[in-house]
């Protein structure tokens, strides 16, 4: 159990787009069904986030980043406009960017090495990264745990159709405003 969510979260945090957050959610739901301890799931995910981000900070951001970008012309072309803006984000917001980056999909995969490339000090990075990883794992893990428990209880109590209705209502709540805005704009 401990290696699966750890590996997915750590690899995602390092900078490779794998479903680390999805693994945390899945194990949070499994914990709600009694298969795992939610405390262990959250601790493993937080540790993985911190370790993966620190590896990305050092290996990509500090040690290999600029040389890797310069080595491949296609990478240099892609980062020519993006990297200065990302470094400005770190320069302006620093630790807050690292903390909140943990909660945004693409930033979760890149913020660590961008902080390394931007020259953020490691102690500052470590503090904000650890805080973000712990809050993220606790929040997402708890939501999955309690949401998974509620969904499982609804399905057992009211049947599969009630569970499907809850999922549909949740999707409408999450995507409804975007659909309405898209409808009104075009």
mmCIF file with all atom_site columns, C-alpha atoms in Angstrom:
data_model
loop_
_atom_site.group_PDB
_atom_site.id
_atom_site.type_symbol
_atom_site.label_atom_id
_atom_site.label_alt_id
_atom_site.label_comp_id
_atom_site.label_asym_id
_atom_site.label_entity_id
_atom_site.label_seq_id
_atom_site.pdbx_PDB_ins_code
_atom_site.Cartn_x
_atom_site.Cartn_y
_atom_site.Cartn_z
_atom_site.occupancy
_atom_site.B_iso_or_equiv
_atom_site.pdbx_formal_charge
_atom_site.auth_seq_id
_atom_site.auth_comp_id
_atom_site.auth_asym_id
_atom_site.auth_atom_id
_atom_site.pdbx_PDB_model_num
ATOM 1   C CA . UNK A 1 1   ? 0.000   0.000  0.000   1.00 0.00 ? 1   UNK A CA 1
ATOM 2   C CA . UNK A 1 2   ? 2.615   2.523  1.018   1.00 0.00 ? 2   UNK A CA 1
ATOM 3   C CA . UNK A 1 3   ? 4.621   2.331  -2.209  1.00 0.00 ? 3   UNK A CA 1
ATOM 4   C CA . UNK A 1 4   ? 1.776   2.875  -4.705  1.00 0.00 ? 4   UNK A CA 1
ATOM 5   C CA . UNK A 1 5   ? 0.481   6.296  -3.601  1.00 0.00 ? 5   UNK A CA 1
ATOM 6   C CA . UNK A 1 6   ? 4.011   7.303  -2.561  1.00 0.00 ? 6   UNK A CA 1
ATOM 7   C CA . UNK A 1 7   ? 5.431   6.572  -6.002  1.00 0.00 ? 7   UNK A CA 1
ATOM 8   C CA . UNK A 1 8   ? 2.609   8.304  -7.894  1.00 0.00 ? 8   UNK A CA 1
ATOM 9   C CA . UNK A 1 9   ? 2.640   11.444 -5.741  1.00 0.00 ? 9   UNK A CA 1
ATOM 10  C CA . UNK A 1 10  ? 6.458   11.646 -5.658  1.00 0.00 ? 10  UNK A CA 1
ATOM 11  C CA . UNK A 1 11  ? 6.825   11.189 -9.428  1.00 0.00 ? 11  UNK A CA 1
ATOM 12  C CA . UNK A 1 12  ? 4.125   13.791 -10.104 1.00 0.00 ? 12  UNK A CA 1
ATOM 13  C CA . UNK A 1 13  ? 5.776   16.212 -7.677  1.00 0.00 ? 13  UNK A CA 1
ATOM 14  C CA . UNK A 1 14  ? 9.149   15.632 -9.344  1.00 0.00 ? 14  UNK A CA 1
ATOM 15  C CA . UNK A 1 15  ? 7.682   16.918 -12.606 1.00 0.00 ? 15  UNK A CA 1
ATOM 16  C CA . UNK A 1 16  ? 6.385   13.940 -14.538 1.00 0.00 ? 16  UNK A CA 1
ATOM 17  C CA . UNK A 1 17  ? 2.649   14.147 -15.283 1.00 0.00 ? 17  UNK A CA 1
ATOM 18  C CA . UNK A 1 18  ? 1.216   11.072 -13.582 1.00 0.00 ? 18  UNK A CA 1
ATOM 19  C CA . UNK A 1 19  ? -2.041  10.944 -11.581 1.00 0.00 ? 19  UNK A CA 1
ATOM 20  C CA . UNK A 1 20  ? -0.573  11.477 -8.106  1.00 0.00 ? 20  UNK A CA 1
ATOM 21  C CA . UNK A 1 21  ? -3.568  13.384 -6.786  1.00 0.00 ? 21  UNK A CA 1
ATOM 22  C CA . UNK A 1 22  ? -5.859  10.720 -8.216  1.00 0.00 ? 22  UNK A CA 1
ATOM 23  C CA . UNK A 1 23  ? -3.886  8.072  -6.316  1.00 0.00 ? 23  UNK A CA 1
ATOM 24  C CA . UNK A 1 24  ? -4.330  10.059 -3.106  1.00 0.00 ? 24  UNK A CA 1
ATOM 25  C CA . UNK A 1 25  ? -8.059  10.336 -3.740  1.00 0.00 ? 25  UNK A CA 1
ATOM 26  C CA . UNK A 1 26  ? -8.361  6.620  -4.510  1.00 0.00 ? 26  UNK A CA 1
ATOM 27  C CA . UNK A 1 27  ? -6.514  5.630  -1.347  1.00 0.00 ? 27  UNK A CA 1
ATOM 28  C CA . UNK A 1 28  ? -8.549  8.134  0.672   1.00 0.00 ? 28  UNK A CA 1
ATOM 29  C CA . UNK A 1 29  ? -11.729 6.463  -0.565  1.00 0.00 ? 29  UNK A CA 1
ATOM 30  C CA . UNK A 1 30  ? -10.265 3.018  0.190   1.00 0.00 ? 30  UNK A CA 1
ATOM 31  C CA . UNK A 1 31  ? -9.442  4.248  3.690   1.00 0.00 ? 31  UNK A CA 1
ATOM 32  C CA . UNK A 1 32  ? -13.065 5.318  4.103   1.00 0.00 ? 32  UNK A CA 1
ATOM 33  C CA . UNK A 1 33  ? -14.063 1.727  3.387   1.00 0.00 ? 33  UNK A CA 1
ATOM 34  C CA . UNK A 1 34  ? -11.714 0.456  6.107   1.00 0.00 ? 34  UNK A CA 1
ATOM 35  C CA . UNK A 1 35  ? -8.948  -0.895 3.865   1.00 0.00 ? 35  UNK A CA 1
ATOM 36  C CA . UNK A 1 36  ? -6.280  1.555  5.072   1.00 0.00 ? 36  UNK A CA 1
ATOM 37  C CA . UNK A 1 37  ? -5.716  4.082  7.807   1.00 0.00 ? 37  UNK A CA 1
ATOM 38  C CA . UNK A 1 38  ? -6.452  7.607  6.557   1.00 0.00 ? 38  UNK A CA 1
ATOM 39  C CA . UNK A 1 39  ? -3.673  8.910  8.802   1.00 0.00 ? 39  UNK A CA 1
ATOM 40  C CA . UNK A 1 40  ? -1.165  6.644  7.039   1.00 0.00 ? 40  UNK A CA 1
ATOM 41  C CA . UNK A 1 41  ? -2.525  7.567  3.598   1.00 0.00 ? 41  UNK A CA 1
ATOM 42  C CA . UNK A 1 42  ? -2.177  11.295 4.360   1.00 0.00 ? 42  UNK A CA 1
ATOM 43  C CA . UNK A 1 43  ? 1.286   10.880 5.900   1.00 0.00 ? 43  UNK A CA 1
ATOM 44  C CA . UNK A 1 44  ? 2.543   8.847  2.934   1.00 0.00 ? 44  UNK A CA 1
ATOM 45  C CA . UNK A 1 45  ? 1.140   11.352 0.417   1.00 0.00 ? 45  UNK A CA 1
ATOM 46  C CA . UNK A 1 46  ? 2.585   14.348 2.284   1.00 0.00 ? 46  UNK A CA 1
ATOM 47  C CA . UNK A 1 47  ? 6.010   12.689 2.529   1.00 0.00 ? 47  UNK A CA 1
ATOM 48  C CA . UNK A 1 48  ? 5.901   11.778 -1.169  1.00 0.00 ? 48  UNK A CA 1
ATOM 49  C CA . UNK A 1 49  ? 4.965   15.328 -2.160  1.00 0.00 ? 49  UNK A CA 1
ATOM 50  C CA . UNK A 1 50  ? 7.827   16.775 -0.126  1.00 0.00 ? 50  UNK A CA 1
ATOM 51  C CA . UNK A 1 51  ? 10.405  14.246 -1.358  1.00 0.00 ? 51  UNK A CA 1
ATOM 52  C CA . UNK A 1 52  ? 9.338   14.517 -5.010  1.00 0.00 ? 52  UNK A CA 1
ATOM 53  C CA . UNK A 1 53  ? 9.334   18.309 -4.968  1.00 0.00 ? 53  UNK A CA 1
ATOM 54  C CA . UNK A 1 54  ? 12.752  18.442 -3.333  1.00 0.00 ? 54  UNK A CA 1
ATOM 55  C CA . UNK A 1 55  ? 14.170  16.068 -5.930  1.00 0.00 ? 55  UNK A CA 1
ATOM 56  C CA . UNK A 1 56  ? 12.709  18.268 -8.666  1.00 0.00 ? 56  UNK A CA 1
ATOM 57  C CA . UNK A 1 57  ? 14.058  21.400 -6.994  1.00 0.00 ? 57  UNK A CA 1
ATOM 58  C CA . UNK A 1 58  ? 17.593  20.016 -6.808  1.00 0.00 ? 58  UNK A CA 1
ATOM 59  C CA . UNK A 1 59  ? 17.922  17.723 -9.820  1.00 0.00 ? 59  UNK A CA 1
ATOM 60  C CA . UNK A 1 60  ? 15.992  19.715 -12.401 1.00 0.00 ? 60  UNK A CA 1
ATOM 61  C CA . UNK A 1 61  ? 15.918  23.234 -10.994 1.00 0.00 ? 61  UNK A CA 1
ATOM 62  C CA . UNK A 1 62  ? 19.360  23.650 -9.499  1.00 0.00 ? 62  UNK A CA 1
ATOM 63  C CA . UNK A 1 63  ? 21.577  21.075 -11.160 1.00 0.00 ? 63  UNK A CA 1
ATOM 64  C CA . UNK A 1 64  ? 20.291  20.285 -14.629 1.00 0.00 ? 64  UNK A CA 1
ATOM 65  C CA . UNK A 1 65  ? 17.679  22.859 -15.554 1.00 0.00 ? 65  UNK A CA 1
ATOM 66  C CA . UNK A 1 66  ? 19.542  25.479 -17.559 1.00 0.00 ? 66  UNK A CA 1
ATOM 67  C CA . UNK A 1 67  ? 21.845  22.928 -19.213 1.00 0.00 ? 67  UNK A CA 1
ATOM 68  C CA . UNK A 1 68  ? 18.885  20.713 -20.110 1.00 0.00 ? 68  UNK A CA 1
ATOM 69  C CA . UNK A 1 69  ? 16.973  23.644 -21.588 1.00 0.00 ? 69  UNK A CA 1
ATOM 70  C CA . UNK A 1 70  ? 19.995  24.770 -23.630 1.00 0.00 ? 70  UNK A CA 1
ATOM 71  C CA . UNK A 1 71  ? 20.730  21.232 -24.856 1.00 0.00 ? 71  UNK A CA 1
ATOM 72  C CA . UNK A 1 72  ? 17.505  20.842 -26.845 1.00 0.00 ? 72  UNK A CA 1
ATOM 73  C CA . UNK A 1 73  ? 16.385  23.603 -29.207 1.00 0.00 ? 73  UNK A CA 1
ATOM 74  C CA . UNK A 1 74  ? 12.725  22.588 -29.027 1.00 0.00 ? 74  UNK A CA 1
ATOM 75  C CA . UNK A 1 75  ? 12.784  22.834 -25.220 1.00 0.00 ? 75  UNK A CA 1
ATOM 76  C CA . UNK A 1 76  ? 14.509  26.209 -25.394 1.00 0.00 ? 76  UNK A CA 1
ATOM 77  C CA . UNK A 1 77  ? 11.881  27.503 -27.844 1.00 0.00 ? 77  UNK A CA 1
ATOM 78  C CA . UNK A 1 78  ? 9.049   26.321 -25.587 1.00 0.00 ? 78  UNK A CA 1
ATOM 79  C CA . UNK A 1 79  ? 10.523  27.805 -22.445 1.00 0.00 ? 79  UNK A CA 1
ATOM 80  C CA . UNK A 1 80  ? 11.750  31.089 -23.951 1.00 0.00 ? 80  UNK A CA 1
ATOM 81  C CA . UNK A 1 81  ? 8.494   32.896 -23.107 1.00 0.00 ? 81  UNK A CA 1
ATOM 82  C CA . UNK A 1 82  ? 7.223   30.761 -20.261 1.00 0.00 ? 82  UNK A CA 1
ATOM 83  C CA . UNK A 1 83  ? 10.297  30.505 -18.063 1.00 0.00 ? 83  UNK A CA 1
ATOM 84  C CA . UNK A 1 84  ? 10.826  34.251 -17.490 1.00 0.00 ? 84  UNK A CA 1
ATOM 85  C CA . UNK A 1 85  ? 7.192   34.606 -16.411 1.00 0.00 ? 85  UNK A CA 1
ATOM 86  C CA . UNK A 1 86  ? 7.481   31.589 -14.114 1.00 0.00 ? 86  UNK A CA 1
ATOM 87  C CA . UNK A 1 87  ? 10.666  32.955 -12.578 1.00 0.00 ? 87  UNK A CA 1
ATOM 88  C CA . UNK A 1 88  ? 8.963   36.338 -12.113 1.00 0.00 ? 88  UNK A CA 1
ATOM 89  C CA . UNK A 1 89  ? 6.136   34.537 -10.310 1.00 0.00 ? 89  UNK A CA 1
ATOM 90  C CA . UNK A 1 90  ? 8.664   33.021 -7.896  1.00 0.00 ? 90  UNK A CA 1
ATOM 91  C CA . UNK A 1 91  ? 10.426  36.368 -7.554  1.00 0.00 ? 91  UNK A CA 1
ATOM 92  C CA . UNK A 1 92  ? 7.223   38.192 -6.743  1.00 0.00 ? 92  UNK A CA 1
ATOM 93  C CA . UNK A 1 93  ? 5.372   35.651 -4.600  1.00 0.00 ? 93  UNK A CA 1
ATOM 94  C CA . UNK A 1 94  ? 8.166   33.318 -3.475  1.00 0.00 ? 94  UNK A CA 1
ATOM 95  C CA . UNK A 1 95  ? 6.989   30.897 -0.839  1.00 0.00 ? 95  UNK A CA 1
ATOM 96  C CA . UNK A 1 96  ? 3.318   31.620 -1.460  1.00 0.00 ? 96  UNK A CA 1
ATOM 97  C CA . UNK A 1 97  ? 3.749   30.482 -5.080  1.00 0.00 ? 97  UNK A CA 1
ATOM 98  C CA . UNK A 1 98  ? 5.331   27.245 -3.875  1.00 0.00 ? 98  UNK A CA 1
ATOM 99  C CA . UNK A 1 99  ? 2.565   26.702 -1.296  1.00 0.00 ? 99  UNK A CA 1
ATOM 100 C CA . UNK A 1 100 ? -0.381  27.435 -3.601  1.00 0.00 ? 100 UNK A CA 1
ATOM 101 C CA . UNK A 1 101 ? 1.312   25.748 -6.568  1.00 0.00 ? 101 UNK A CA 1
ATOM 102 C CA . UNK A 1 102 ? 0.722   22.444 -4.763  1.00 0.00 ? 102 UNK A CA 1
ATOM 103 C CA . UNK A 1 103 ? -3.043  22.915 -5.305  1.00 0.00 ? 103 UNK A CA 1
ATOM 104 C CA . UNK A 1 104 ? -2.949  23.659 -9.062  1.00 0.00 ? 104 UNK A CA 1
ATOM 105 C CA . UNK A 1 105 ? -2.525  20.733 -11.446 1.00 0.00 ? 105 UNK A CA 1
ATOM 106 C CA . UNK A 1 106 ? 0.206   21.967 -13.802 1.00 0.00 ? 106 UNK A CA 1
ATOM 107 C CA . UNK A 1 107 ? 1.990   23.950 -11.100 1.00 0.00 ? 107 UNK A CA 1
ATOM 108 C CA . UNK A 1 108 ? 2.031   20.907 -8.819  1.00 0.00 ? 108 UNK A CA 1
ATOM 109 C CA . UNK A 1 109 ? 4.293   19.253 -11.409 1.00 0.00 ? 109 UNK A CA 1
ATOM 110 C CA . UNK A 1 110 ? 6.528   22.247 -12.173 1.00 0.00 ? 110 UNK A CA 1
ATOM 111 C CA . UNK A 1 111 ? 6.715   24.709 -9.286  1.00 0.00 ? 111 UNK A CA 1
ATOM 112 C CA . UNK A 1 112 ? 9.571   22.907 -7.538  1.00 0.00 ? 112 UNK A CA 1
ATOM 113 C CA . UNK A 1 113 ? 11.993  23.013 -10.427 1.00 0.00 ? 113 UNK A CA 1
ATOM 114 C CA . UNK A 1 114 ? 10.927  26.543 -11.374 1.00 0.00 ? 114 UNK A CA 1
ATOM 115 C CA . UNK A 1 115 ? 11.756  27.610 -7.800  1.00 0.00 ? 115 UNK A CA 1
ATOM 116 C CA . UNK A 1 116 ? 15.148  25.937 -8.214  1.00 0.00 ? 116 UNK A CA 1
ATOM 117 C CA . UNK A 1 117 ? 15.756  27.625 -11.559 1.00 0.00 ? 117 UNK A CA 1
ATOM 118 C CA . UNK A 1 118 ? 14.721  30.985 -10.089 1.00 0.00 ? 118 UNK A CA 1
ATOM 119 C CA . UNK A 1 119 ? 17.322  30.625 -7.331  1.00 0.00 ? 119 UNK A CA 1
ATOM 120 C CA . UNK A 1 120 ? 14.974  30.408 -4.354  1.00 0.00 ? 120 UNK A CA 1
ATOM 121 C CA . UNK A 1 121 ? 16.905  29.448 -1.229  1.00 0.00 ? 121 UNK A CA 1
ATOM 122 C CA . UNK A 1 122 ? 16.457  25.810 -0.258  1.00 0.00 ? 122 UNK A CA 1
ATOM 123 C CA . UNK A 1 123 ? 15.443  26.429 3.391   1.00 0.00 ? 123 UNK A CA 1
ATOM 124 C CA . UNK A 1 124 ? 12.699  28.808 2.232   1.00 0.00 ? 124 UNK A CA 1
ATOM 125 C CA . UNK A 1 125 ? 11.601  26.376 -0.459  1.00 0.00 ? 125 UNK A CA 1
ATOM 126 C CA . UNK A 1 126 ? 11.601  23.474 1.995   1.00 0.00 ? 126 UNK A CA 1
ATOM 127 C CA . UNK A 1 127 ? 9.429   25.325 4.517   1.00 0.00 ? 127 UNK A CA 1
ATOM 128 C CA . UNK A 1 128 ? 6.773   26.406 2.006   1.00 0.00 ? 128 UNK A CA 1
ATOM 129 C CA . UNK A 1 129 ? 6.924   23.111 0.146   1.00 0.00 ? 129 UNK A CA 1
ATOM 130 C CA . UNK A 1 130 ? 6.500   21.040 3.314   1.00 0.00 ? 130 UNK A CA 1
ATOM 131 C CA . UNK A 1 131 ? 3.648   23.243 4.508   1.00 0.00 ? 131 UNK A CA 1
ATOM 132 C CA . UNK A 1 132 ? 1.926   22.982 1.119   1.00 0.00 ? 132 UNK A CA 1
ATOM 133 C CA . UNK A 1 133 ? 2.461   19.222 0.894   1.00 0.00 ? 133 UNK A CA 1
ATOM 134 C CA . UNK A 1 134 ? 1.045   18.594 4.363   1.00 0.00 ? 134 UNK A CA 1
ATOM 135 C CA . UNK A 1 135 ? -1.979  20.872 3.881   1.00 0.00 ? 135 UNK A CA 1
ATOM 136 C CA . UNK A 1 136 ? -2.642  19.455 0.388   1.00 0.00 ? 136 UNK A CA 1
ATOM 137 C CA . UNK A 1 137 ? -2.397  15.808 1.474   1.00 0.00 ? 137 UNK A CA 1
ATOM 138 C CA . UNK A 1 138 ? -4.517  16.457 4.565   1.00 0.00 ? 138 UNK A CA 1
ATOM 139 C CA . UNK A 1 139 ? -7.183  18.355 2.640   1.00 0.00 ? 139 UNK A CA 1
ATOM 140 C CA . UNK A 1 140 ? -7.450  16.124 -0.427  1.00 0.00 ? 140 UNK A CA 1
ATOM 141 C CA . UNK A 1 141 ? -7.086  12.933 1.616   1.00 0.00 ? 141 UNK A CA 1
ATOM 142 C CA . UNK A 1 142 ? -9.751  14.047 4.105   1.00 0.00 ? 142 UNK A CA 1
ATOM 143 C CA . UNK A 1 143 ? -12.152 15.104 1.351   1.00 0.00 ? 143 UNK A CA 1
ATOM 144 C CA . UNK A 1 144 ? -11.718 11.748 -0.358  1.00 0.00 ? 144 UNK A CA 1
ATOM 145 C CA . UNK A 1 145 ? -12.102 9.926  2.954   1.00 0.00 ? 145 UNK A CA 1
ATOM 146 C CA . UNK A 1 146 ? -15.271 11.699 4.072   1.00 0.00 ? 146 UNK A CA 1
ATOM 147 C CA . UNK A 1 147 ? -16.688 12.089 0.561   1.00 0.00 ? 147 UNK A CA 1
ATOM 148 C CA . UNK A 1 148 ? -15.989 8.436  -0.224  1.00 0.00 ? 148 UNK A CA 1
ATOM 149 C CA . UNK A 1 149 ? -17.604 7.373  3.028   1.00 0.00 ? 149 UNK A CA 1
ATOM 150 C CA . UNK A 1 150 ? -20.691 9.502  2.311   1.00 0.00 ? 150 UNK A CA 1
ATOM 151 C CA . UNK A 1 151 ? -20.976 8.135  -1.230  1.00 0.00 ? 151 UNK A CA 1
ATOM 152 C CA . UNK A 1 152 ? -20.556 4.545  -0.053  1.00 0.00 ? 152 UNK A CA 1
ATOM 153 C CA . UNK A 1 153 ? -23.179 5.069  2.678   1.00 0.00 ? 153 UNK A CA 1
ATOM 154 C CA . UNK A 1 154 ? -25.612 6.613  0.163   1.00 0.00 ? 154 UNK A CA 1
ATOM 155 C CA . UNK A 1 155 ? -25.144 3.727  -2.251  1.00 0.00 ? 155 UNK A CA 1
ATOM 156 C CA . UNK A 1 156 ? -25.649 1.106  0.456   1.00 0.00 ? 156 UNK A CA 1
ATOM 157 C CA . UNK A 1 157 ? -28.634 2.939  1.900   1.00 0.00 ? 157 UNK A CA 1
ATOM 158 C CA . UNK A 1 158 ? -30.392 4.177  -1.241  1.00 0.00 ? 158 UNK A CA 1
ATOM 159 C CA . UNK A 1 159 ? -28.962 2.075  -4.016  1.00 0.00 ? 159 UNK A CA 1
ATOM 160 C CA . UNK A 1 160 ? -26.703 2.665  -6.946  1.00 0.00 ? 160 UNK A CA 1
ATOM 161 C CA . UNK A 1 161 ? -29.040 5.223  -8.531  1.00 0.00 ? 161 UNK A CA 1
ATOM 162 C CA . UNK A 1 162 ? -28.742 7.522  -5.535  1.00 0.00 ? 162 UNK A CA 1
ATOM 163 C CA . UNK A 1 163 ? -24.962 7.252  -5.703  1.00 0.00 ? 163 UNK A CA 1
ATOM 164 C CA . UNK A 1 164 ? -25.034 8.111  -9.405  1.00 0.00 ? 164 UNK A CA 1
ATOM 165 C CA . UNK A 1 165 ? -27.330 11.055 -8.676  1.00 0.00 ? 165 UNK A CA 1
ATOM 166 C CA . UNK A 1 166 ? -24.874 12.364 -6.070  1.00 0.00 ? 166 UNK A CA 1
ATOM 167 C CA . UNK A 1 167 ? -22.027 12.126 -8.581  1.00 0.00 ? 167 UNK A CA 1
ATOM 168 C CA . UNK A 1 168 ? -24.095 13.937 -11.231 1.00 0.00 ? 168 UNK A CA 1
ATOM 169 C CA . UNK A 1 169 ? -25.039 16.707 -8.788  1.00 0.00 ? 169 UNK A CA 1
ATOM 170 C CA . UNK A 1 170 ? -21.383 17.057 -7.819  1.00 0.00 ? 170 UNK A CA 1
ATOM 171 C CA . UNK A 1 171 ? -20.353 17.341 -11.461 1.00 0.00 ? 171 UNK A CA 1
ATOM 172 C CA . UNK A 1 172 ? -23.039 19.959 -12.103 1.00 0.00 ? 172 UNK A CA 1
ATOM 173 C CA . UNK A 1 173 ? -21.825 21.983 -9.124  1.00 0.00 ? 173 UNK A CA 1
ATOM 174 C CA . UNK A 1 174 ? -18.222 21.794 -10.287 1.00 0.00 ? 174 UNK A CA 1
ATOM 175 C CA . UNK A 1 175 ? -18.717 22.300 -14.046 1.00 0.00 ? 175 UNK A CA 1
ATOM 176 C CA . UNK A 1 176 ? -21.992 24.270 -14.101 1.00 0.00 ? 176 UNK A CA 1
ATOM 177 C CA . UNK A 1 177 ? -20.498 27.759 -13.745 1.00 0.00 ? 177 UNK A CA 1
ATOM 178 C CA . UNK A 1 178 ? -17.986 27.070 -16.521 1.00 0.00 ? 178 UNK A CA 1
ATOM 179 C CA . UNK A 1 179 ? -20.709 25.814 -18.853 1.00 0.00 ? 179 UNK A CA 1
ATOM 180 C CA . UNK A 1 180 ? -22.924 28.808 -18.106 1.00 0.00 ? 180 UNK A CA 1
ATOM 181 C CA . UNK A 1 181 ? -20.040 31.224 -18.725 1.00 0.00 ? 181 UNK A CA 1
ATOM 182 C CA . UNK A 1 182 ? -19.192 29.465 -21.992 1.00 0.00 ? 182 UNK A CA 1
ATOM 183 C CA . UNK A 1 183 ? -22.858 29.597 -23.073 1.00 0.00 ? 183 UNK A CA 1
ATOM 184 C CA . UNK A 1 184 ? -23.124 33.323 -22.347 1.00 0.00 ? 184 UNK A CA 1
ATOM 185 C CA . UNK A 1 185 ? -19.807 34.220 -24.008 1.00 0.00 ? 185 UNK A CA 1
ATOM 186 C CA . UNK A 1 186 ? -20.405 32.510 -27.303 1.00 0.00 ? 186 UNK A CA 1
#
